Short mmCIF file of C-alpha atoms (C1' of nucleotides) in Angstrom, two decimals:
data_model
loop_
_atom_site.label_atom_id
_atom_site.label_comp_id
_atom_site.label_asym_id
_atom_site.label_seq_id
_atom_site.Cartn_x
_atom_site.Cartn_y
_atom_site.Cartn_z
CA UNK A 25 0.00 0.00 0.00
CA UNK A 26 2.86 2.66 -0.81
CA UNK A 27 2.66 5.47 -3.23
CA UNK A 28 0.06 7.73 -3.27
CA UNK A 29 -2.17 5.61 -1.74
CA UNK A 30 -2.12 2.91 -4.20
CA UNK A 31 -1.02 -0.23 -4.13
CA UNK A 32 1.11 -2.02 -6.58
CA UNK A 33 -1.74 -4.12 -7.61
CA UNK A 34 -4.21 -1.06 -7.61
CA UNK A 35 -2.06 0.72 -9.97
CA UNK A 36 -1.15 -2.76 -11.93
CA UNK A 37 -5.42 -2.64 -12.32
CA UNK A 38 -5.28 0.89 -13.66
CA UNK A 39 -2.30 0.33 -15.87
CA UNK A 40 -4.87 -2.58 -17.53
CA UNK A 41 -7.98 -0.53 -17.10
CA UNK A 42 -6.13 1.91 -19.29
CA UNK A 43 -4.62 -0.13 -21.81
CA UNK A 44 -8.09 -1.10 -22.76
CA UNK A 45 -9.24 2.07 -22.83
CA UNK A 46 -6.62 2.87 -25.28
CA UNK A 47 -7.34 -0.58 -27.86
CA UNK A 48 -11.07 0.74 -27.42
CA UNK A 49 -10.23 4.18 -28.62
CA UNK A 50 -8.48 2.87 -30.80
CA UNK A 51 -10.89 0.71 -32.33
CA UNK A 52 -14.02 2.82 -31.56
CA UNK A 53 -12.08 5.62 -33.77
CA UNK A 54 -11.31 3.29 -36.75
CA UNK A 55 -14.52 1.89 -36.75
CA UNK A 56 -17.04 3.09 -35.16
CA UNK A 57 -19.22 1.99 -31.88
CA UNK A 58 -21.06 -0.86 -33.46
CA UNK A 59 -18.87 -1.98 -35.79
CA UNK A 60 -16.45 -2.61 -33.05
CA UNK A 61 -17.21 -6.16 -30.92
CA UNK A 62 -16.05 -6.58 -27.28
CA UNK A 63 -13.71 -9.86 -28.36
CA UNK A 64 -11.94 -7.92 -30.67
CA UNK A 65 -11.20 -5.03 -28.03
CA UNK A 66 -10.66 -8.01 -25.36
CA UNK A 67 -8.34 -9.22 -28.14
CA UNK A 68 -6.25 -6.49 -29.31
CA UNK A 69 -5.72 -5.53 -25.60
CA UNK A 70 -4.36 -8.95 -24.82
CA UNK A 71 -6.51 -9.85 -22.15
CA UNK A 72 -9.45 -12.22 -22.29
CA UNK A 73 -12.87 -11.35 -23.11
CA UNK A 74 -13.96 -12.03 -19.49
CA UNK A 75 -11.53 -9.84 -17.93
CA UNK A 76 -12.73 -6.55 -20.38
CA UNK A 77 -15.89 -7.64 -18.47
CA UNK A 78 -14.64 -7.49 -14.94
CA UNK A 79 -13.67 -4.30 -15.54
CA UNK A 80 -16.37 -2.74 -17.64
CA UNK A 81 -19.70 -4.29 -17.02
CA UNK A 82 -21.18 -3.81 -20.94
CA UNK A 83 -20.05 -2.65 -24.19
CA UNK A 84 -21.83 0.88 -23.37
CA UNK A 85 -19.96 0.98 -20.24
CA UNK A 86 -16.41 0.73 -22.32
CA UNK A 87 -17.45 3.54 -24.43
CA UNK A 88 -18.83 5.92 -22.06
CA UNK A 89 -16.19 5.66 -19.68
CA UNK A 90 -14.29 6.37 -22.46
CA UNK A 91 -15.63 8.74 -24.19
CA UNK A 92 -16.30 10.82 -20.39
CA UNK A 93 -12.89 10.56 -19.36
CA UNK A 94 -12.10 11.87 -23.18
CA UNK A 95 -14.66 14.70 -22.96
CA UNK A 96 -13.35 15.86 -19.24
CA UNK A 97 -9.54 16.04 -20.63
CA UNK A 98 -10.65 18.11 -23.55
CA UNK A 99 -13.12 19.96 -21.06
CA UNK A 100 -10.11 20.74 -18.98
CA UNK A 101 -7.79 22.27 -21.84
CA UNK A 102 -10.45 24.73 -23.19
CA UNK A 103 -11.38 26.10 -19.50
CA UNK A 104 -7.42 26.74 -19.29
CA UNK A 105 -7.64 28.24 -22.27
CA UNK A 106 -10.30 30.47 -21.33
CA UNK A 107 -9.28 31.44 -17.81
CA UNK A 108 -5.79 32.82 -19.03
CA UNK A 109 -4.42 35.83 -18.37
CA UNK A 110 -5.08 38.80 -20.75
CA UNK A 111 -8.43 40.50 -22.23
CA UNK A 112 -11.23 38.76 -23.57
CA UNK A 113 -9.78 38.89 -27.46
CA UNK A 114 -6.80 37.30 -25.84
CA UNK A 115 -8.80 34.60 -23.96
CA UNK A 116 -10.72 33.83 -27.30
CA UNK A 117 -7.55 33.52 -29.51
CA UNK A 118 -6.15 31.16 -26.41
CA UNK A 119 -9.29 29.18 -26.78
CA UNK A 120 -9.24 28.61 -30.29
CA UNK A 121 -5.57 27.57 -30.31
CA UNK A 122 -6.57 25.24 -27.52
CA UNK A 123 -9.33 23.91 -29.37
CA UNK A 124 -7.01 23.59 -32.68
CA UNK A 125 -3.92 21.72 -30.43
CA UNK A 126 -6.86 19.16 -28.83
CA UNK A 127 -7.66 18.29 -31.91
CA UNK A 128 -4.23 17.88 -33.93
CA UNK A 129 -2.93 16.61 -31.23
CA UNK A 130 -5.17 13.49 -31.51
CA UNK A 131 -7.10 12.89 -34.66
CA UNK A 132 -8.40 9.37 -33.17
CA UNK A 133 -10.16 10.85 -30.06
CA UNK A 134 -11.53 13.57 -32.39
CA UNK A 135 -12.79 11.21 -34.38
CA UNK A 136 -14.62 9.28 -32.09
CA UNK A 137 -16.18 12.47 -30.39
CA UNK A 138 -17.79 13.73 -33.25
CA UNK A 139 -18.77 10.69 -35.31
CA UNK A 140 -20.41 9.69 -32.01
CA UNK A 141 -21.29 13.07 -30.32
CA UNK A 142 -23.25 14.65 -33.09
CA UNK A 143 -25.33 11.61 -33.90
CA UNK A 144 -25.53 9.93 -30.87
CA UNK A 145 -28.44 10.96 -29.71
CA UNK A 146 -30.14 8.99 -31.81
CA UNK A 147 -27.30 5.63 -31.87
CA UNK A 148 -26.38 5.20 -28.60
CA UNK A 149 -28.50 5.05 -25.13
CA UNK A 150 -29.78 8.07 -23.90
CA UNK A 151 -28.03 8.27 -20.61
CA UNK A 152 -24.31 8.61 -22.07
CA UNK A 153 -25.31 11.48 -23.93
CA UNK A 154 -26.99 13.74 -21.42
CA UNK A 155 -23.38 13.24 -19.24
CA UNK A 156 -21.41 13.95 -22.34
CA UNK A 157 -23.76 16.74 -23.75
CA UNK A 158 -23.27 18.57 -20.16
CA UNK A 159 -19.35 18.44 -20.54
CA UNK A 160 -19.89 19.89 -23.75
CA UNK A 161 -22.59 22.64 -22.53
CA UNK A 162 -19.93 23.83 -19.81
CA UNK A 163 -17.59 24.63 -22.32
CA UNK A 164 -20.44 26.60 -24.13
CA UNK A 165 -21.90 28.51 -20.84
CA UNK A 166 -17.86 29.29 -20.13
CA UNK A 167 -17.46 30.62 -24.05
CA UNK A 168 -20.32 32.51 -23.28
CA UNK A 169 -19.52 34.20 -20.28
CA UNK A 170 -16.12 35.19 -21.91
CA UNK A 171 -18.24 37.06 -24.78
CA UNK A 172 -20.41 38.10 -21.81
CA UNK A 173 -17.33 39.99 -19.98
CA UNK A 174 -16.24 41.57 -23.44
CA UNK A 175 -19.65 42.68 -24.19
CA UNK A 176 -19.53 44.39 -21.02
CA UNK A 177 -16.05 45.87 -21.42
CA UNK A 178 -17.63 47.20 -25.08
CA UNK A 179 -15.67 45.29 -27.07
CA UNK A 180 -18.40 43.26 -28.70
CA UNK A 181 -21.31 44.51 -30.12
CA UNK A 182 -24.66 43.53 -27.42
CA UNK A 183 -25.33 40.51 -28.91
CA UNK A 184 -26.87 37.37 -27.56
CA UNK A 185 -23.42 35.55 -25.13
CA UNK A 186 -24.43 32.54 -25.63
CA UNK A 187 -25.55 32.37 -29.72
CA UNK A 188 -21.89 34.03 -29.83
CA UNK A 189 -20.36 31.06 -28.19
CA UNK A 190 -22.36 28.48 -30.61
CA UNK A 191 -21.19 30.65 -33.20
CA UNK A 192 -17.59 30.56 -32.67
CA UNK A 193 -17.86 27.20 -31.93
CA UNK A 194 -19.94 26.58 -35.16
CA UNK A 195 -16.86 28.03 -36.72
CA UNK A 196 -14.19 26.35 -35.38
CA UNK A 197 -15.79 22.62 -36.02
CA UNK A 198 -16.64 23.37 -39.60
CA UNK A 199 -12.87 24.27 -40.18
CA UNK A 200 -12.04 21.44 -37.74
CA UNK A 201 -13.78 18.86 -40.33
CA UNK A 202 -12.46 20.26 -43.44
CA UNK A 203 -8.99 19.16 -41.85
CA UNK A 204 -9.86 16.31 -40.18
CA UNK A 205 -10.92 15.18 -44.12
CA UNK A 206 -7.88 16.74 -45.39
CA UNK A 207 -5.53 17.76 -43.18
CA UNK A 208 -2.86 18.15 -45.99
CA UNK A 209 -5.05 20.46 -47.73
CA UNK A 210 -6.45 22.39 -44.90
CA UNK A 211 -4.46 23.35 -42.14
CA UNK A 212 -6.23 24.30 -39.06
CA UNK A 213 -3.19 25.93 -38.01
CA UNK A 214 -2.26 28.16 -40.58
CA UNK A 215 -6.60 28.67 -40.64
CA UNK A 216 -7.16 29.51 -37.31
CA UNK A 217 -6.50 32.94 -37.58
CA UNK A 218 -8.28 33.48 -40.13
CA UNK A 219 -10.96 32.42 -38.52
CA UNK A 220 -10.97 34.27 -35.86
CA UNK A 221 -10.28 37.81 -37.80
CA UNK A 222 -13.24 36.72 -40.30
CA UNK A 223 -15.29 36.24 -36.94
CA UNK A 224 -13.92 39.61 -35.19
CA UNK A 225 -14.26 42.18 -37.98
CA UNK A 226 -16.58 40.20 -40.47
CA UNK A 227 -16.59 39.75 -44.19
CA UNK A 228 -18.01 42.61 -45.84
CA UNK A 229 -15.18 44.59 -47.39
CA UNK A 230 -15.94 48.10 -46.18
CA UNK B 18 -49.59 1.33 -69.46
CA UNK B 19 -51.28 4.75 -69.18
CA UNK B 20 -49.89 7.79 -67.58
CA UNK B 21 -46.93 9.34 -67.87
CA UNK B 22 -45.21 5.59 -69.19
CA UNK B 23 -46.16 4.19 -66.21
CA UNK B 24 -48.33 1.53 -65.82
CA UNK B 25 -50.82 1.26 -62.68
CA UNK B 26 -48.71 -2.04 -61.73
CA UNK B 27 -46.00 -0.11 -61.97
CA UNK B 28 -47.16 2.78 -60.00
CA UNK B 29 -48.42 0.99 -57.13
CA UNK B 30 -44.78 -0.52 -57.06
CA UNK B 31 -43.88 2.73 -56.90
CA UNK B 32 -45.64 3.78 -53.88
CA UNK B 33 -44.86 0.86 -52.05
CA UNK B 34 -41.41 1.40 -52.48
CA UNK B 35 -42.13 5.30 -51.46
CA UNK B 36 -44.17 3.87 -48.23
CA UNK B 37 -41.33 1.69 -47.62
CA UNK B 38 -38.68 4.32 -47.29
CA UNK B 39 -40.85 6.74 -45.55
CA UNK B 40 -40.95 4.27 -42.83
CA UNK B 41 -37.21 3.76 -42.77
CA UNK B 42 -37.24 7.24 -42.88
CA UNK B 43 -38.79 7.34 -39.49
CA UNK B 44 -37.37 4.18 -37.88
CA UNK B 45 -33.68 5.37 -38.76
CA UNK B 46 -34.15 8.79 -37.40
CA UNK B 47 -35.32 8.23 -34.38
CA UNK B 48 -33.31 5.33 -33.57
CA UNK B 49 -30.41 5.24 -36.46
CA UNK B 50 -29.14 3.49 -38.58
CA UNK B 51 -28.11 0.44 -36.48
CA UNK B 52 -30.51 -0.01 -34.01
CA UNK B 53 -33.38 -0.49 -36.73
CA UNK B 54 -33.66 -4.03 -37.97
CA UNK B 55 -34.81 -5.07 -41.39
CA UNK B 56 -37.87 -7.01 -40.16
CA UNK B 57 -38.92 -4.19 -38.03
CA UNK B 58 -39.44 -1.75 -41.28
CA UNK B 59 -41.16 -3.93 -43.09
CA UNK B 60 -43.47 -4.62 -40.19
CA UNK B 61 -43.89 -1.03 -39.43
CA UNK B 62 -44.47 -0.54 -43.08
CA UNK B 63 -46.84 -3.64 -42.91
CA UNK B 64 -45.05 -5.69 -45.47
CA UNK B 65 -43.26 -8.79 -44.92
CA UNK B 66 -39.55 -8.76 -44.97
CA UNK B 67 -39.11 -10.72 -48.33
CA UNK B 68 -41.03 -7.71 -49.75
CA UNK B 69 -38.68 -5.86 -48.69
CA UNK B 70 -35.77 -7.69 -50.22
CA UNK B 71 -37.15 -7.29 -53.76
CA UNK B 72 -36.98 -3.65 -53.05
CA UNK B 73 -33.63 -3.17 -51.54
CA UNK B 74 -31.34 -6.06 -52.06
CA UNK B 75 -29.68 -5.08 -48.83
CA UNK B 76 -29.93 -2.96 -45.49
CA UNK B 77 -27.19 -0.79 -46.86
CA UNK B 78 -28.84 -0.27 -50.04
CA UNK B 79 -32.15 0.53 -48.48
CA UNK B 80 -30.31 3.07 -46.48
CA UNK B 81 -28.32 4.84 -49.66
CA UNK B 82 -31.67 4.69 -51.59
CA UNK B 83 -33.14 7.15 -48.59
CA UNK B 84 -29.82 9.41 -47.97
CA UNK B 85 -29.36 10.28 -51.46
CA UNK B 86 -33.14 11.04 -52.84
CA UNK B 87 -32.88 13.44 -48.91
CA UNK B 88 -29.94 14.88 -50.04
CA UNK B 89 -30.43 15.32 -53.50
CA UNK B 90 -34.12 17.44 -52.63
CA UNK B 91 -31.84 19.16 -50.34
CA UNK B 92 -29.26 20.03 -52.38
CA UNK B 93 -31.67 21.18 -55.23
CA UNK B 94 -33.20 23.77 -52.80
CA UNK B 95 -29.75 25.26 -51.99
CA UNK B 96 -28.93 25.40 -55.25
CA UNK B 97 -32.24 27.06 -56.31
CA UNK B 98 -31.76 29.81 -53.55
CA UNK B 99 -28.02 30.78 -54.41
CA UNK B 100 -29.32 30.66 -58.23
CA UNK B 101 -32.55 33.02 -57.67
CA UNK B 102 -32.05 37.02 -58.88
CA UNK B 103 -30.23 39.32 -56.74
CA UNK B 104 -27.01 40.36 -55.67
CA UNK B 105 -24.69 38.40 -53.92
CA UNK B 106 -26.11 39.47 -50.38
CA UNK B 107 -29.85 38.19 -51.47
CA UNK B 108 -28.92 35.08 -52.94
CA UNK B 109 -27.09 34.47 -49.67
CA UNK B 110 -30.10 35.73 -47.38
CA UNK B 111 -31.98 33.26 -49.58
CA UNK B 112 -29.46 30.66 -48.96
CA UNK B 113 -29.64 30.47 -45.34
CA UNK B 114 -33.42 31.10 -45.42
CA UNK B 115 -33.77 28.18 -47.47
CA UNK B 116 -31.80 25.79 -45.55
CA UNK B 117 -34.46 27.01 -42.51
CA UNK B 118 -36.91 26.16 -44.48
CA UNK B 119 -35.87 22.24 -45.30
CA UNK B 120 -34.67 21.79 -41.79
CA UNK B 121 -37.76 23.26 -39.81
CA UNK B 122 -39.88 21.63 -42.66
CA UNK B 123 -38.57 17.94 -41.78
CA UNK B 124 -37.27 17.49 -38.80
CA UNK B 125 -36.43 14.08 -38.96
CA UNK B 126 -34.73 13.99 -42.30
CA UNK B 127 -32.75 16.65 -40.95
CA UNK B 128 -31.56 14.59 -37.86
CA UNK B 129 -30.63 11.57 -40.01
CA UNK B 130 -28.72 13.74 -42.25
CA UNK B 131 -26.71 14.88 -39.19
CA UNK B 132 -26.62 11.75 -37.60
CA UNK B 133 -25.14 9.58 -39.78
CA UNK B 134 -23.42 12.02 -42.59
CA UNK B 135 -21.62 13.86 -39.55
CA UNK B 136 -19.85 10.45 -38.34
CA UNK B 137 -20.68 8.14 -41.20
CA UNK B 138 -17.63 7.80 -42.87
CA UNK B 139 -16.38 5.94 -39.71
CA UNK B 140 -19.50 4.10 -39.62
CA UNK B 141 -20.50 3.00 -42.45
CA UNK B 142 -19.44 1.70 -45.56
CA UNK B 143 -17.41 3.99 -47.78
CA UNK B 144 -19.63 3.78 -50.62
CA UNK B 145 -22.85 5.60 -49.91
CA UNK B 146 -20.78 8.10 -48.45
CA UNK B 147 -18.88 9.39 -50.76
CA UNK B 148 -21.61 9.80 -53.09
CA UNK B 149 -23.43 11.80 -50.36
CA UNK B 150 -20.48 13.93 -50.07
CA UNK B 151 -19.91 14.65 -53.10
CA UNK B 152 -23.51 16.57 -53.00
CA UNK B 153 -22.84 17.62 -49.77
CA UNK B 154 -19.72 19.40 -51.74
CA UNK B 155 -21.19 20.56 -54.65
CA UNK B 156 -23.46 23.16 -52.43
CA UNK B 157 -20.22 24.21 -51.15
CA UNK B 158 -18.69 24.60 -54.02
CA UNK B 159 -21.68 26.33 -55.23
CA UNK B 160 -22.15 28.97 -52.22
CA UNK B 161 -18.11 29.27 -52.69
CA UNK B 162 -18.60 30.60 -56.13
CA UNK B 163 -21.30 33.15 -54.85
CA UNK B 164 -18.67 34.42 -52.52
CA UNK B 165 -16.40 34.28 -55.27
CA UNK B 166 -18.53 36.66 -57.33
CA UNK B 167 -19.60 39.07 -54.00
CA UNK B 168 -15.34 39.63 -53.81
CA UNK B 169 -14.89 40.56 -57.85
CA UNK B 170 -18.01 42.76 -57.01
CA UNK B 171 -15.80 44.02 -53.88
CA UNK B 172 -18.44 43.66 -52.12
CA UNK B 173 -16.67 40.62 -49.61
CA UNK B 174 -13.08 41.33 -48.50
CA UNK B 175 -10.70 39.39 -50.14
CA UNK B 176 -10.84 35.62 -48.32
CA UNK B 177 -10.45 32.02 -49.50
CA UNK B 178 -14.34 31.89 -51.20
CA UNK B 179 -14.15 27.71 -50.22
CA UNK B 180 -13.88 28.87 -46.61
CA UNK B 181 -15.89 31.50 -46.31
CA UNK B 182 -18.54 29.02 -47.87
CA UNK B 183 -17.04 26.21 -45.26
CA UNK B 184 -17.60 29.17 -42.26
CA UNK B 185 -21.00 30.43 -43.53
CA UNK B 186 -22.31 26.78 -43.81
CA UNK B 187 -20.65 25.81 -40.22
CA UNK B 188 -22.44 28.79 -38.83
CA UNK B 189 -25.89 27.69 -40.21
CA UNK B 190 -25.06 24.46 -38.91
CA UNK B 191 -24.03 25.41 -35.37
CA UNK B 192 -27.28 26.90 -35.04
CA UNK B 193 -29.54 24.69 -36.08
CA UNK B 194 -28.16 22.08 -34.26
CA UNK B 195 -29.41 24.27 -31.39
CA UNK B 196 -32.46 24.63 -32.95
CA UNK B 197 -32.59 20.31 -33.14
CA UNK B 198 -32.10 20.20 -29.55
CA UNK B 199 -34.53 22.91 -28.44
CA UNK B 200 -36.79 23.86 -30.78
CA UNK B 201 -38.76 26.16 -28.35
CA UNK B 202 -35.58 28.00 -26.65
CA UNK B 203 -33.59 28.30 -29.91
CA UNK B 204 -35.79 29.56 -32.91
CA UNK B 205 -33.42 29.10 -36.08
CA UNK B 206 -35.97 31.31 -38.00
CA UNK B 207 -35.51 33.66 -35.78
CA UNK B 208 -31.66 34.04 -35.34
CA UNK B 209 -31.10 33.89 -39.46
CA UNK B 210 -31.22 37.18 -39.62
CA UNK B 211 -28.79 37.75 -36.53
CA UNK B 212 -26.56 35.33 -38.01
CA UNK B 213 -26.19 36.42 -40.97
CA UNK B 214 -25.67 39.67 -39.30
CA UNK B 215 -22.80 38.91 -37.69
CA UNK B 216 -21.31 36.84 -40.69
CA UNK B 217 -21.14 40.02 -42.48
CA UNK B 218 -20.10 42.55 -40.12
CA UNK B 219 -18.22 41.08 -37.15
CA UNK B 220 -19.08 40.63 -33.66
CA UNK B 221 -16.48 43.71 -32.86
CA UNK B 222 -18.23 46.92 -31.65
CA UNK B 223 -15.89 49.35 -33.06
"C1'" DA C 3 4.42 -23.16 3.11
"C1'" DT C 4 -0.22 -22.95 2.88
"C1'" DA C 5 -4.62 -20.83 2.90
"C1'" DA C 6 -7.33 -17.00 1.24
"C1'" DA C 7 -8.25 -13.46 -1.82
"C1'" DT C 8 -7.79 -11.39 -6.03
"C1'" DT C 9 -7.37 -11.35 -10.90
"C1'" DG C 10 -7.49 -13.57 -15.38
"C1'" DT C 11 -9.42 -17.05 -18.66
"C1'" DG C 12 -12.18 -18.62 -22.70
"C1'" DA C 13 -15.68 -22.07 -23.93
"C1'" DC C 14 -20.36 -21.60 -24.15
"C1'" DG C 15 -25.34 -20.20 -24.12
"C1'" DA C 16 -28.80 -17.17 -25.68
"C1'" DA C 17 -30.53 -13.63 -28.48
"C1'" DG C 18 -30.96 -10.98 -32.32
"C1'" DG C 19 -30.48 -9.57 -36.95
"C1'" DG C 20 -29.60 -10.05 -42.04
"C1'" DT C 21 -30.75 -12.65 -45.89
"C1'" DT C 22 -32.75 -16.57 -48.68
"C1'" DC C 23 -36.04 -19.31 -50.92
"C1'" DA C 24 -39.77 -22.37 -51.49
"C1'" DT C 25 -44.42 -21.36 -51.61
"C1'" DT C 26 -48.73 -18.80 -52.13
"C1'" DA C 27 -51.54 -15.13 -54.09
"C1'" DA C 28 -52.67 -11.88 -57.60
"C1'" DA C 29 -52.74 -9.86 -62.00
"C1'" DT C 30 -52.35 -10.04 -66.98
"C1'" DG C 31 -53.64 -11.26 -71.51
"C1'" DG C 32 -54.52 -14.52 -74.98
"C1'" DC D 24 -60.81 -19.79 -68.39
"C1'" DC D 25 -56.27 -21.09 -68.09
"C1'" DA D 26 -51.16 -20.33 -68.50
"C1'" DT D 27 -47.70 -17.29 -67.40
"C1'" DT D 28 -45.61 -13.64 -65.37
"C1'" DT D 29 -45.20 -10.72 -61.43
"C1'" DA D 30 -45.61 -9.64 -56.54
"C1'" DA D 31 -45.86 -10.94 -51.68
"C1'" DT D 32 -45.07 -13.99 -47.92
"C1'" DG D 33 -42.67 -15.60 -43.66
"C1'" DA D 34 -40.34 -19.71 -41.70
"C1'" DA D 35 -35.84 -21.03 -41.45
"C1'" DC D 36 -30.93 -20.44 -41.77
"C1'" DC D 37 -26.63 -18.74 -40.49
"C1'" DC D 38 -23.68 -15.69 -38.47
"C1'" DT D 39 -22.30 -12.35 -35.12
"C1'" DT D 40 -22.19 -10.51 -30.68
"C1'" DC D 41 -23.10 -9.87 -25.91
"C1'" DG D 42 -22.40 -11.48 -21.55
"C1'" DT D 43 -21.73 -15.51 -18.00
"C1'" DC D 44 -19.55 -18.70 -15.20
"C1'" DA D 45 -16.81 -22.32 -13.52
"C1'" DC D 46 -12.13 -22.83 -13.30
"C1'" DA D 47 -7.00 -21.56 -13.34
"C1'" DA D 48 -3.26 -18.64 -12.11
"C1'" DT D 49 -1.19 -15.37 -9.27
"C1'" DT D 50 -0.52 -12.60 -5.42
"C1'" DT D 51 -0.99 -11.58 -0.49
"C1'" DA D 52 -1.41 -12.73 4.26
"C1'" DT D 53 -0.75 -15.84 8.01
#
DNA sequence: ATAAATTGTGACGAAGGGTTCATTAAATGG
DNA sequence: CCATTTAATGAACCCTTCGTCACAATTTAT
């Protein structure tokens, strides 16, 4: 019972608990939730299928555990990014570089949120999604309480906070796809500016 | 063999096919793609599953029959709107209008679309999707080129036309996604205008 | 060293879904 | 009115997948 507070066969457990994790991303992110069978996660993890059970007590278990512990990392990066120092314009160019490193940092988890997080809803038991779709809200209400702040501060014209904050997210996942399809072609990097300028000061030319 | 070359044989074929997908229509949008079975739309449709077989010689083909006569109806609106007469900054008013108008007109076409277009690629076989794509990228292509025009006009600044069309249709998106999951709280009809608004002049106050 | 507790195993049962096909019913037209 | 073509049927088949459970291996405690 040494370390912090673990044992060596506690942290043994979480060393497996994680390794399946990672085959399930994995596999989740190649091939989607129900093309994906719990022998061949059991399988590709190198552990039998009945130990996959012991720790995760259905295939819906696996993935939300998953895709929550996914959601809360992500979660965590963009509230960094949006409690920095500096103004509000500051905050939001932190936020979208936070957003853009999340995601190029790794394409499979991306993957997996969206093909499963826009549609799944409808796919996947009701109960996964109302935990994931309140990570997801956070981030909103916090991206809208930065707009609300600049607003304030008269740097934004009085617009609705919170149809700002779907808005700039709206942005950011459109160009977010059109890389994740290309990425050669369409660098979110070298885009993100862009973005945000085109967001900031609009299109029209005058 | 009256009518317009079609027999009556032939047209009640012809309906039954049409009852047949509307039913899939319904089954797959409320509960997607996977968690419908083949025996429960025929017996929702009140045919027996062999029936059903004639018509579609597979799930998979029942499903790309019903994505692509959605998405080509859909695409022929859009292309109708950013076609009509007008400047640039009608035929994109129209454009985002129009879209309104197909998503608040069938809701649950709408959520398949998302559902399984968003993440399908992962999902489901390559095939139907990248015919569906390639519709889905002829409207952008197509609302590109009206952006293209609106900057030789000078009347956009001077930005990538693709991703102004990629940003303009992520906006729409972003918001009627709220729309989908509050129809009440989050009137799409209602925030067009706004977001347009703010697509063409900025969210700055200065 | 031995007993107890924990962790890992994988064959197996049960259920469900996709697809087929032999059969029945209906329509056509000569 | 009958022969032929076309449409509809649904039981049965096969395959996949989830999830269990009795047993084996390993570690810990005595």
């Amino acid at each position: 019972m040494r370390d912090n507070g673990l044992s060596r066969r506690e942290r043994e457990k979480l060393r497996h608990r994680n390794e399946m994790l990672k085959v399930a991303l994995e596999l989740f992110s190649e091939k989607g939730y129900h093309n994906v069978s719990m022998h061949e996660v059991a399988g590709r993890a190198e552990f039998a299928i009945g130990t996959l059970y012991k720790f995760f007590k259905n295939k819906e278990d696996l993935y939300r555990s998953l895709m929550l512990t996914l959601a809360e990392s992500y979660h965590q990066l963009l509230v960094e990014a949006l409690n920095s120092d500096g103004g509000v314009l500051i905050r939001l160019k932190n936020y979208v570089d936070a957003k853009a490193k999340v995601f190029t940092d790794n394409v499979s988890m991306v993957r997996l949120y969206f093909a499963e997080t826009r549609g799944a809803s409808f796919n996947i038991k009701a109960g996964l999604d109302s935990e994931l779709r309140e990570v997801y809200e956070n981030s909103l209400q916090l991206l809208a309480s930065t707009f609300e702040t600049g607003i304030r501060e008269g740097v934004f014209r009085k617009m609705d906070p919170y149809y700002l904050a779907v808005a700039l997210d709206g942005l950011t996942n459109a160009f977010l796809f059109c890389w994740l399809e290309d990425p050669e072609g369409h660098s979110y990097e070298k885009n993100a500016p862009v973005i945000l300028d085109g967001f900031l000061h609009g299109v029209l030319s005058q």
